[in-house]
Coordinates of C-alpha atoms in Angstrom, one line a residue:
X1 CA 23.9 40.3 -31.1
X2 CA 25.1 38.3 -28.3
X3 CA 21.9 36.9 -25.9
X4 CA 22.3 38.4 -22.8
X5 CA 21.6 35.8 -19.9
X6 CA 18.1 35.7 -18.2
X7 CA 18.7 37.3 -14.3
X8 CA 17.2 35.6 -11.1
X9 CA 14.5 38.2 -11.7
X10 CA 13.8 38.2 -14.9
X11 CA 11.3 40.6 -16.5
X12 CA 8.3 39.2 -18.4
X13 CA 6.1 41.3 -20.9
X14 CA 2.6 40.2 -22.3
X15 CA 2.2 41.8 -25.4
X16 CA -1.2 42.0 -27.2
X17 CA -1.2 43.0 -30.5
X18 CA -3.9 44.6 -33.0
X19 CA -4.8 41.7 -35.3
X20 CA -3.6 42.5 -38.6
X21 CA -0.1 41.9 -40.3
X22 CA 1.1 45.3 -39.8
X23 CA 1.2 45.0 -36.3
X24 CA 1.8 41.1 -36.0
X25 CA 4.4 41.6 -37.9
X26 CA 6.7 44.3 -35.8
X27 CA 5.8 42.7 -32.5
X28 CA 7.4 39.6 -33.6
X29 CA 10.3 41.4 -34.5
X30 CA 10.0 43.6 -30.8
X31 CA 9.2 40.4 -29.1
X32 CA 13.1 38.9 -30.4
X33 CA 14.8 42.0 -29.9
X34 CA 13.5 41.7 -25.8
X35 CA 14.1 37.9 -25.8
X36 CA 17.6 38.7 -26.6
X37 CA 18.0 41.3 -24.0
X38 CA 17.2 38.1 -21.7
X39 CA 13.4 39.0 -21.3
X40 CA 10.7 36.7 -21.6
X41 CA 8.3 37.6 -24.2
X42 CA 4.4 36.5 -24.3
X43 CA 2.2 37.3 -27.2
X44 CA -2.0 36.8 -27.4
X45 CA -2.4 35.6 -30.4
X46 CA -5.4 33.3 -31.7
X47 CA -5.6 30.1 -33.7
X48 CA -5.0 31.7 -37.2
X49 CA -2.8 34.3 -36.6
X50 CA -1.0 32.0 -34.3
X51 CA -0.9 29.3 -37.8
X52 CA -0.1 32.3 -39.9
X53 CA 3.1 34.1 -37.7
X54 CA 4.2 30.9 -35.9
X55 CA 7.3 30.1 -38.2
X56 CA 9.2 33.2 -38.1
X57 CA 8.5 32.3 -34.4
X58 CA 9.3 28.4 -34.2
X59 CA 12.6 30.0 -35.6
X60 CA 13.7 32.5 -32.7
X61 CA 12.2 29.6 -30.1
X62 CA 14.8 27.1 -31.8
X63 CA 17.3 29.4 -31.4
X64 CA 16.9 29.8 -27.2
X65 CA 14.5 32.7 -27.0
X66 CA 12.2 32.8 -24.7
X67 CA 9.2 33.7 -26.7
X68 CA 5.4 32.2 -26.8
X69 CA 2.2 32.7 -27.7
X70 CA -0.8 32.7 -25.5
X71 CA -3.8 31.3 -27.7
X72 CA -7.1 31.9 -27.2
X73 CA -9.9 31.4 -29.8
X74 CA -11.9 34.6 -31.4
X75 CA -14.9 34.2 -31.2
X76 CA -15.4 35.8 -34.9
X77 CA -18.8 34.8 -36.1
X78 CA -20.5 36.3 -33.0
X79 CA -19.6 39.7 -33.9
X80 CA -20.9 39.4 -37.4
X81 CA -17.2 38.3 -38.8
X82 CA -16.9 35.1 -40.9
X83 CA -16.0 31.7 -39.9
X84 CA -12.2 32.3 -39.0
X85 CA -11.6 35.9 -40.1
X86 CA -9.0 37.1 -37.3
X87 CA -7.3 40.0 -39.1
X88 CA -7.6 43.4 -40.8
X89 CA -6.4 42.2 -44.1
X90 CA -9.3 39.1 -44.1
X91 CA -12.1 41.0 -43.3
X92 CA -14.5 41.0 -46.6
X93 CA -14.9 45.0 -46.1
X94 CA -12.4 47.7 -44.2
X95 CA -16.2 48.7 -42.6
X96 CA -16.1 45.7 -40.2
X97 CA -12.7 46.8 -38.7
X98 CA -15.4 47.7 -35.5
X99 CA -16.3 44.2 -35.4
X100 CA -13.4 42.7 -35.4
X101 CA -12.1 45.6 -32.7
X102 CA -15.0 44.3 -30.6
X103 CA -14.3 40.2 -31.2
X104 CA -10.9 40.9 -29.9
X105 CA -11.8 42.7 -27.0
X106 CA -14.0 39.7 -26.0
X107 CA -10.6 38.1 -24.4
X108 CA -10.2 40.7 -22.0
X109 CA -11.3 38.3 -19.5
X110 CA -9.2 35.7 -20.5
X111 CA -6.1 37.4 -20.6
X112 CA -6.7 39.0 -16.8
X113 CA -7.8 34.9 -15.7
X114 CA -4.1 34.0 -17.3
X115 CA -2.6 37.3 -15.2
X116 CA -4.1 36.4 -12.2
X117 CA -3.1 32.8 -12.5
X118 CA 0.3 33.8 -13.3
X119 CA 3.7 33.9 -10.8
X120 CA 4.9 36.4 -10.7
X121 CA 2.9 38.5 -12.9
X122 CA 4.4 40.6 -16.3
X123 CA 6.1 43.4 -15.8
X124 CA 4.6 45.1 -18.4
X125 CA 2.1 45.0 -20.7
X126 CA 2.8 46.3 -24.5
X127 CA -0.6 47.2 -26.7
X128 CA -1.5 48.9 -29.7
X129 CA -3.1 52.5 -29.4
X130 CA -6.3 51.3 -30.8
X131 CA -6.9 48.3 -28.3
X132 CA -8.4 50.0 -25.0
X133 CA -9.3 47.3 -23.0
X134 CA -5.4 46.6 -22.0
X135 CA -5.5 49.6 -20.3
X136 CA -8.3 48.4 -17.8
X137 CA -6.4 45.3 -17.7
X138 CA -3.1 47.0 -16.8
X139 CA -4.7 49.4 -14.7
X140 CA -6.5 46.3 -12.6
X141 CA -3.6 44.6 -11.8
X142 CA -1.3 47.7 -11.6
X143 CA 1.1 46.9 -14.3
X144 CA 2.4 49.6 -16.4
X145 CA 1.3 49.3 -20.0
X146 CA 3.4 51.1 -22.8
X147 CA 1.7 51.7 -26.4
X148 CA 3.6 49.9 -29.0
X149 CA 2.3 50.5 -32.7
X150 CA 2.9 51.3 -36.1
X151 CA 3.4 55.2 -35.9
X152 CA 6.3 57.2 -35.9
X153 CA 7.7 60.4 -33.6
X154 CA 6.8 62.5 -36.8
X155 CA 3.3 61.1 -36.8
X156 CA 2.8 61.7 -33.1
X157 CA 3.7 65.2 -33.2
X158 CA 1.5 65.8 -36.0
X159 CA -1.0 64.9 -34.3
X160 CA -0.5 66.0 -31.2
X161 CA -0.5 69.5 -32.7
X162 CA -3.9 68.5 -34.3
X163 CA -5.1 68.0 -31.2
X164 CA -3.6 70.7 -29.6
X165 CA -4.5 73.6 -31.9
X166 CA -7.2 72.1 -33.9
X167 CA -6.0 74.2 -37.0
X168 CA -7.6 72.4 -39.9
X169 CA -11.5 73.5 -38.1
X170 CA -11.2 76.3 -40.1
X171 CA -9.9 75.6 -43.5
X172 CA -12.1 73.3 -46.5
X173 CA -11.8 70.2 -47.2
X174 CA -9.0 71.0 -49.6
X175 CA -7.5 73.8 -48.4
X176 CA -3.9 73.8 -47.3
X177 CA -2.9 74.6 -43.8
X178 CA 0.7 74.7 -41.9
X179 CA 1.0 72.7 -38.8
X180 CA 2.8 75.1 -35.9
X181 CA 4.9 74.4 -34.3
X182 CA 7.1 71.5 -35.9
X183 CA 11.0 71.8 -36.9
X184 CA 9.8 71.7 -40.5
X185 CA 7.1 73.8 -42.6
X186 CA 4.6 71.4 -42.9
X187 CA 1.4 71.9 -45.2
X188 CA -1.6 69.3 -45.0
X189 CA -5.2 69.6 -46.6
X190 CA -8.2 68.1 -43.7
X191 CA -9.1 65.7 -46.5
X192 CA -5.2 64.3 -46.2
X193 CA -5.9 63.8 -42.3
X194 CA -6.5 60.6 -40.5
X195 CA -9.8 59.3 -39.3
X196 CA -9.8 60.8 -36.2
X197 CA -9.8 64.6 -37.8
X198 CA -11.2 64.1 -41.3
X199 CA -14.7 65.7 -41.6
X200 CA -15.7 62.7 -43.3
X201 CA -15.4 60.3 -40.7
X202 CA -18.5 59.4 -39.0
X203 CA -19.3 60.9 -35.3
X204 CA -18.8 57.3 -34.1
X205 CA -15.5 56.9 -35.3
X206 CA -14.2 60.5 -33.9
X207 CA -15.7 59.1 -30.6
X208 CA -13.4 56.2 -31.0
X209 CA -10.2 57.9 -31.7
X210 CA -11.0 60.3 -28.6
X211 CA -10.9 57.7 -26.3
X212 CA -8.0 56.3 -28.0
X213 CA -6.4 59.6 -27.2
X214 CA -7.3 59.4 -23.7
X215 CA -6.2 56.0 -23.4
X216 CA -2.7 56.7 -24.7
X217 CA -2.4 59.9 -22.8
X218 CA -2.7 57.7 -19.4
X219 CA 0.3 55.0 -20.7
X220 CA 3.4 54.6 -18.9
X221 CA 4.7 55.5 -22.2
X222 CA 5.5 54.9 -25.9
X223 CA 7.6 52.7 -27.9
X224 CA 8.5 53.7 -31.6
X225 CA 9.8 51.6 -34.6
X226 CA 12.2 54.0 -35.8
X227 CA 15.5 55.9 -34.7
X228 CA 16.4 59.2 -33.2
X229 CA 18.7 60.2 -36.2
X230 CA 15.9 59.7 -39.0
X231 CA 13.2 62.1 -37.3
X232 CA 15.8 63.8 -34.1
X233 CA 13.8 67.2 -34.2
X234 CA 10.2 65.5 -34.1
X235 CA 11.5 62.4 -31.3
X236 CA 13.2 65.0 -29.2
X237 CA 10.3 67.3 -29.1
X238 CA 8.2 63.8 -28.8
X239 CA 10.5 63.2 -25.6
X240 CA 9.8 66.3 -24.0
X241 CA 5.9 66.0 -24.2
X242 CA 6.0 62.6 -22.9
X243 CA 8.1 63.4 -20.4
X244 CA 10.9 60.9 -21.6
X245 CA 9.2 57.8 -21.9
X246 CA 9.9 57.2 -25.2
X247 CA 11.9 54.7 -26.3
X248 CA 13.0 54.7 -30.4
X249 CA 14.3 51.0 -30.3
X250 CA 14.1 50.7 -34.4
X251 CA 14.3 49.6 -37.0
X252 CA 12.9 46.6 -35.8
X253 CA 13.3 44.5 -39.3
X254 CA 16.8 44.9 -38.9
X255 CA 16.7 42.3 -36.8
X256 CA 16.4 39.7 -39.1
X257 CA 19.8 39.1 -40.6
X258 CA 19.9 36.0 -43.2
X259 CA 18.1 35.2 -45.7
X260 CA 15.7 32.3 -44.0
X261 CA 14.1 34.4 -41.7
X262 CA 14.1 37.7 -44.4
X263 CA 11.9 35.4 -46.5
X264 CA 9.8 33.9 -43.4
X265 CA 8.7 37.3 -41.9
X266 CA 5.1 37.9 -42.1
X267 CA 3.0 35.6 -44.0
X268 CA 3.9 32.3 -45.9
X269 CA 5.2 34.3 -49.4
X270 CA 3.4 33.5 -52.2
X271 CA 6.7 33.1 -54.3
X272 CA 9.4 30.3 -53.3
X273 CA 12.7 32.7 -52.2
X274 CA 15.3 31.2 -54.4
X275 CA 12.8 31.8 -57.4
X276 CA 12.7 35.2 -56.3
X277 CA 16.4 35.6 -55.6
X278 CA 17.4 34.1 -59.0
X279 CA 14.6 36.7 -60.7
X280 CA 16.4 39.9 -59.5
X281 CA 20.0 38.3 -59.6
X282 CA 19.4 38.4 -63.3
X283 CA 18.8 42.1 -63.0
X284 CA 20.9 44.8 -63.3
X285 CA 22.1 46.9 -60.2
X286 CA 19.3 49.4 -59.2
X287 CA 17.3 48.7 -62.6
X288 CA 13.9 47.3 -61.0
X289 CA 10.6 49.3 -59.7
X290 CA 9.3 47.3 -56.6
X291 CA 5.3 47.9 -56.8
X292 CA 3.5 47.1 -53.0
X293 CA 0.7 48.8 -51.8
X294 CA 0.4 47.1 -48.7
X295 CA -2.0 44.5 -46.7
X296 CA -5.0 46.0 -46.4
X297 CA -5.2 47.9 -49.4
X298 CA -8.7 47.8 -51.0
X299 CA -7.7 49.1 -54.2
X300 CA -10.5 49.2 -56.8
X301 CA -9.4 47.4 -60.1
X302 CA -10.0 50.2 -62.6
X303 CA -7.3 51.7 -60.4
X304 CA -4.8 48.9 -60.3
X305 CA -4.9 48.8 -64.3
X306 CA -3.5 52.2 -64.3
X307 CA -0.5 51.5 -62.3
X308 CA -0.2 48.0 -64.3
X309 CA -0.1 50.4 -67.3
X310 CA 2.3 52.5 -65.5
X311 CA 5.0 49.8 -65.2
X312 CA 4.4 48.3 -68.8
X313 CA 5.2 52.0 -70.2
X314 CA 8.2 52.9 -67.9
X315 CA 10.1 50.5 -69.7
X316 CA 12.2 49.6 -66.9
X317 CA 11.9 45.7 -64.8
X318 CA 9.5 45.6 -62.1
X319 CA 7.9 43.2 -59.3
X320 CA 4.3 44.0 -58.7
X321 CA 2.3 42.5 -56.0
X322 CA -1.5 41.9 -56.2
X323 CA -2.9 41.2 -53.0
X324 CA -5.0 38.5 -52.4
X325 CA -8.6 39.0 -51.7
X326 CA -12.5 39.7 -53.0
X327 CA -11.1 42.2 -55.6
X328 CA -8.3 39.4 -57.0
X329 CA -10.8 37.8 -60.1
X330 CA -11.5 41.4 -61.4
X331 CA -7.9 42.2 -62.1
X332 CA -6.6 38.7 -62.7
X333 CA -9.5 39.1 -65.2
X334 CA -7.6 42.4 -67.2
X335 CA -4.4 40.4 -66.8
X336 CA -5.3 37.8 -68.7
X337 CA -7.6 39.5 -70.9
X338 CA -5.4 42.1 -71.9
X339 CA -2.2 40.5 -72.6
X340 CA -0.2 42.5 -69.5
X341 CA 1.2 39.2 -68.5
X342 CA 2.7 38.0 -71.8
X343 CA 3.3 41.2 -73.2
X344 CA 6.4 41.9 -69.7
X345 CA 7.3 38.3 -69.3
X346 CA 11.1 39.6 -70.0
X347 CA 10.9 42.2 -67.4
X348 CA 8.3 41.9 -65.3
X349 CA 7.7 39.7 -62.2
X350 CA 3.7 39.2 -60.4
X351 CA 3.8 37.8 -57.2
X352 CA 0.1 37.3 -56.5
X353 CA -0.6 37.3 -52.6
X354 CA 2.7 38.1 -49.6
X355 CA 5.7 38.9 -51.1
X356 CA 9.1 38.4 -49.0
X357 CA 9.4 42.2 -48.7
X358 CA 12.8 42.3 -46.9
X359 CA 14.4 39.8 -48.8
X360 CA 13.4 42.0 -52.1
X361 CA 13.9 45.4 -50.8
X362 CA 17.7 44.5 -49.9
X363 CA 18.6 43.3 -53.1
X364 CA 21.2 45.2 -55.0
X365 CA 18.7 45.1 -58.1
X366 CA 16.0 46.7 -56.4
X367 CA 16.1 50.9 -57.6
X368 CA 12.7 52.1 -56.4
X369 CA 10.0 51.3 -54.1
X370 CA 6.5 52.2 -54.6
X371 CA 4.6 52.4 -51.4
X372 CA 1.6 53.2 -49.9
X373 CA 3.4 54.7 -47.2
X374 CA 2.5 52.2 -44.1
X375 CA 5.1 52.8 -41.7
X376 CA 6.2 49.3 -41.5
X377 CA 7.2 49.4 -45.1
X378 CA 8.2 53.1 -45.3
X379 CA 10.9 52.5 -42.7
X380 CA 11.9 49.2 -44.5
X381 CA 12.4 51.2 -47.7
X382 CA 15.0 53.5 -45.4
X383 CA 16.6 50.5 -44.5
X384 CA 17.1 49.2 -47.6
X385 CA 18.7 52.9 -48.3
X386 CA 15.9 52.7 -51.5
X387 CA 14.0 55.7 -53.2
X388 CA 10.2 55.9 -52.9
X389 CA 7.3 56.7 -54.7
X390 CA 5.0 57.7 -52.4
X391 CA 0.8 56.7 -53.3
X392 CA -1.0 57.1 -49.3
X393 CA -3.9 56.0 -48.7
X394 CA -5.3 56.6 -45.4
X395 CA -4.6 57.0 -41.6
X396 CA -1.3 58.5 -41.0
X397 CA 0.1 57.4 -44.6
X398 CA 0.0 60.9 -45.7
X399 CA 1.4 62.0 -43.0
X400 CA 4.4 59.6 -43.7
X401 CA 4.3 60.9 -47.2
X402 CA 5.3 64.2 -46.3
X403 CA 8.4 62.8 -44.0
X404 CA 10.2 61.0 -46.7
X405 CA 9.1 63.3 -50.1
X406 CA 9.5 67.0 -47.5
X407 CA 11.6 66.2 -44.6
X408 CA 14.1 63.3 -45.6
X409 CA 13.8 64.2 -49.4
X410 CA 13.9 60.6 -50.5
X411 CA 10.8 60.4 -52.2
X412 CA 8.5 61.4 -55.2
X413 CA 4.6 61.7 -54.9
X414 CA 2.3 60.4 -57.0
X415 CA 0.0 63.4 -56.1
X416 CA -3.0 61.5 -54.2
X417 CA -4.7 64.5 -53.0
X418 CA -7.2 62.2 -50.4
X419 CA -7.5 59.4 -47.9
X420 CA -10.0 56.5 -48.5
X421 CA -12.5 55.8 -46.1
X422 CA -12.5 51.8 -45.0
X423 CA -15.9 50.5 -46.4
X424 CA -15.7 53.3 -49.4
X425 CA -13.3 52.2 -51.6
X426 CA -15.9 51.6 -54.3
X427 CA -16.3 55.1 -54.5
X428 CA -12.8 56.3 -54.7
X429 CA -12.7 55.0 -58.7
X430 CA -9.4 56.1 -60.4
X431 CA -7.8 59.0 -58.4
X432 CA -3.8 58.5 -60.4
X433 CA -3.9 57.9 -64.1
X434 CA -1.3 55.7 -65.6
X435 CA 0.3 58.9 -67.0
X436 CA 1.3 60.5 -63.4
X437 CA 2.5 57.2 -61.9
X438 CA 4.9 56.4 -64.6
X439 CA 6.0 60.2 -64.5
X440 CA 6.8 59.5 -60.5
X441 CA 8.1 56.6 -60.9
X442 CA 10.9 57.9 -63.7
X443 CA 11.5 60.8 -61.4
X444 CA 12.7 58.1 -58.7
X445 CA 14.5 56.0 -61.3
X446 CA 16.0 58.6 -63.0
X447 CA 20.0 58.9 -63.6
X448 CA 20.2 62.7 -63.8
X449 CA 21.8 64.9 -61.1
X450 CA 18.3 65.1 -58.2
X451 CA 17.9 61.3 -59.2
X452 CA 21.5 60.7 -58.1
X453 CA 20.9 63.0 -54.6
X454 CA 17.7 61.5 -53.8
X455 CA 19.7 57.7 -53.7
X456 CA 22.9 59.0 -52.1
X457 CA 20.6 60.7 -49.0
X458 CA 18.9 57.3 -49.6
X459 CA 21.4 55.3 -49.1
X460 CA 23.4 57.5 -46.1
X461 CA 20.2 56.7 -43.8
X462 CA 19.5 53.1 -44.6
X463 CA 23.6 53.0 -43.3
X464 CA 22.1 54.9 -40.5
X465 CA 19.2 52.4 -39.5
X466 CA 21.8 49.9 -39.2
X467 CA 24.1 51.8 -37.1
X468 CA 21.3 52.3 -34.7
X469 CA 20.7 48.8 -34.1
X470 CA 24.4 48.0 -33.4
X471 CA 25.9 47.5 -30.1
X472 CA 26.1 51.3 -28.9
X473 CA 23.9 52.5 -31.1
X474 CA 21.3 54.9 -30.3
X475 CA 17.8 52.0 -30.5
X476 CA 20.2 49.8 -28.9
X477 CA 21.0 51.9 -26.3
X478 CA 17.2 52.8 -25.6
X479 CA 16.1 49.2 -25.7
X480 CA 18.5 48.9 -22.3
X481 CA 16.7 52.1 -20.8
X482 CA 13.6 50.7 -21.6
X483 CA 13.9 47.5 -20.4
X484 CA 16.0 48.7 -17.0
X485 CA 13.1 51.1 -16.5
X486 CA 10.5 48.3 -16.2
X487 CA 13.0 46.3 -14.3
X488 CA 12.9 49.7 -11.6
X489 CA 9.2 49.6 -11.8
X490 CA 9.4 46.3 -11.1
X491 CA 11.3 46.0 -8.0
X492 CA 9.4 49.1 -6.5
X493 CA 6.3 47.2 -7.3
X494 CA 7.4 44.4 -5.7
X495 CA 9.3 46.0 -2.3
X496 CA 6.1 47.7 -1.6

């Protein structure tokens, strides 16, 4: 799109995200989409994340954005973190998220000495649900703060009806119960549930999400990655509870157009793009299974032999991505060990760390995604108008499950039955045998006659998501109310 020229006033929002990639990562892509509406865009960031997201970045600054970071340094090892661990996705163990939760909050004061320093001050002030402090901060200098995470209008009704009707008090840990309520029929068990309603959470961390529900209750409002005409029943009935400050301003991926920044976004891949690119050109047309199960993923090896198993016996090409991390030697172990390596050289392709995600999905060789149903990548699978199969793990994943398998009908399940609790993945063990992933994965690749369905309503919404975007679109068209909203607030602030 055309950038739309800065006015005499011109609006600036300080966004802070949570510190892990699946939340760095979107509020890059928000962060561009504003600049090119003519707003000027300020991220806090710190000195790794800042090393680790600045070239995607350096990119849209070099184009005439008017992006930055604001960088101040986390103070990691006093709050028991190591030496430079800044994200989710480093920490050693999923238990320390608290930790790092409580490192970032440490720049609280910071941020409000750059506020009060600033002229004029931002307009707004975009932060994820789980970060409270940017509420005090917004609420001290009376700028209106909007949440901006990784959650969906379906999501948020779902658990808004938790909330609301707190159905699932009286059903088992496995028991099935229907949400009311929703445009759909929608059947969940308690152990499927996020955090914040899972009987197995701790008291402390039910605490946590209550004042996160608090916190997000008292926000100016709510910006979703994602657009009306993927979820309309759920954002319209979103709208109404909110009292229409909701703005669906997605896909926000889509806003990365060539291949250079496709292959930038995130972290540094761990694969150079053109070896990539030349990998699936050599592919046929919807032949290969795309294996990710995410950043922070804490996948026990016994567990990630079975799905390696699962792609050696579906017989079809594949790219699988091991993440990085404490787990890595145990697996990279098997591989060698067993032969897994050698024995798909012809049809198989590991990329061992960050994968370009969006410059794989939108390749014309890629038939199926397999996903742990992150929103981020859920919605970049829609875009891609590719088939899922669908392997949760916790938070809302399960509830994203249910939206592309139920509601959209684009998806196969795996059958996870259960989320798993950060700092007990050892005790998850295998929970999918090799046998029920290759049998989900077939049903996705399949050429038969609900095969065939499943890509063509596949591939109608990812035409869709970018219609939305487009000039006149429906996320463009609420990315203008949004921002002419603020620009109200602004001035009334300001005459008064």
């Amino acid at each position: 799109m055309a950038l739309e020229k800065p006015q005499d006033n011109q609006l600036q929002f300080l966004i802070i995200p949570l510190m892990s990639p699946g939340h760095y990562i979107p509020t890059i892509d928000m962060a561009k989409l504003l600049a090119q509406h003519g707003v000027k865009v300020t991220i806090v960031t710190t000195p790794v994340n800042a090393l680790r997201f600045g070239s995607i970045l350096d990119q849209a600054v070099q184009s005439g954005l008017p992006i930055c970071f604001l960088e101040f340094p986390l103070p990691s090892t006093e709050f028991g973190l190591p030496e430079g661990c800044e994200s989710l996705d480093d920490l050693p163990n999923l238990g320390l998220a608290k930790e790092l939760f409580l490192a970032q909050s440490s720049l609280q004061q910071q941020v409000e000495q750059y506020i009060e320093n600033s002229e004029p001050k931002p307009s707004c002030i975009l932060s994820g649900t789980f970060l409270q402090w940017p509420a005090e901060t917004a609420k001290k200098f009376q700028i209106p703060r909007i949440i901006f995470d990784g959650m969906n209008c379906f999501t948020q009704m779902i658990n808004h009806v938790l909330y609301l009707t707190k159905v699932y008090e009286s059903v088992g840990e496995s028991e099935s119960f229907v949400l009311p309520g929703l445009p759909d029929r929608i059947e969940l068990t308690r152990s499927q549930l996020s955090f914040a309603f899972n009987s197995s959470g701790s008291k402390e961390v039910k605490e946590f999400h209550e004042k996160v529900r608090v916190s997000e209750s008292e926000a100016y409002g709510v910006i979703i990655n994602s657009f009306q005409e993927l979820e309309q029943g759920y954002s319209d009935e979103y709208q109404k509870i909110k009292e229409d400050k909701v703005w669906c301003v997605g896909p926000l991926s889509l806003c990365h157009k060539d291949v250079s920044e496709k292959a930038l976004r995130g972290n540094k891949p761990s694969i150079n793009k053109n070896e990539c690119l030349k990998w699936l050109d050599s592919k046929d047309n919807a032949s290969v299974i795309y294996a990710c199960l995410g950043s922070i993923s804490r996948m026990e090896p016994d567990q990630l032999v079975e799905l390696a198993l699962a792609l050696e016996s579906s017989n079809r090409p594949f790219i699988w991505v091991v993440r990085a991390g404490h787990k890595t030697p145990k697996i990279e172990k098997w591989i060698e060990e067993d032969g897994f390596e050698e024995r798909t050289r012809d049809r198989g392709l590991l990329i061992r760390g960050w994968a370009p995600q969006l410059l794989v999905l939108s390749h014309p060789a890629i038939g199926g995604f397999l996903t742990h149903c992150g929103w981020n990548s859920t919605l970049e699978g829609v875009c891609a108008g590719v088939p899922m199969v669908t392997w949760p793990q916790f938070q809302e994943q399960f509830y994203n499950e249910k939206l592309v398998v139920q509601v959209l009908r684009i998806g196969v399940s795996v059958g996870a039955q259960s989320v798993v609790h950060w700092g007990e993945e050892e005790k998850s063990g295998v929970q999918i045998k090799s046998e029920e992933l290759r049998k989900a994965i077939e049903m996705v690749m399949e050429e038969g006659k609900e095969g065939e369905e499943r890509r063509k309503r596949a591939k109608e919404l990812g035409k869709m998501a970018h219609k939305a975007v487009e000039e006149g679109g429906s996320s463009h068209q609420n990315m203008r109310r949004l921002i002419e909203d603020i620009r109200n607030q602004s001035s009334t602030r300001n005459s008064s």
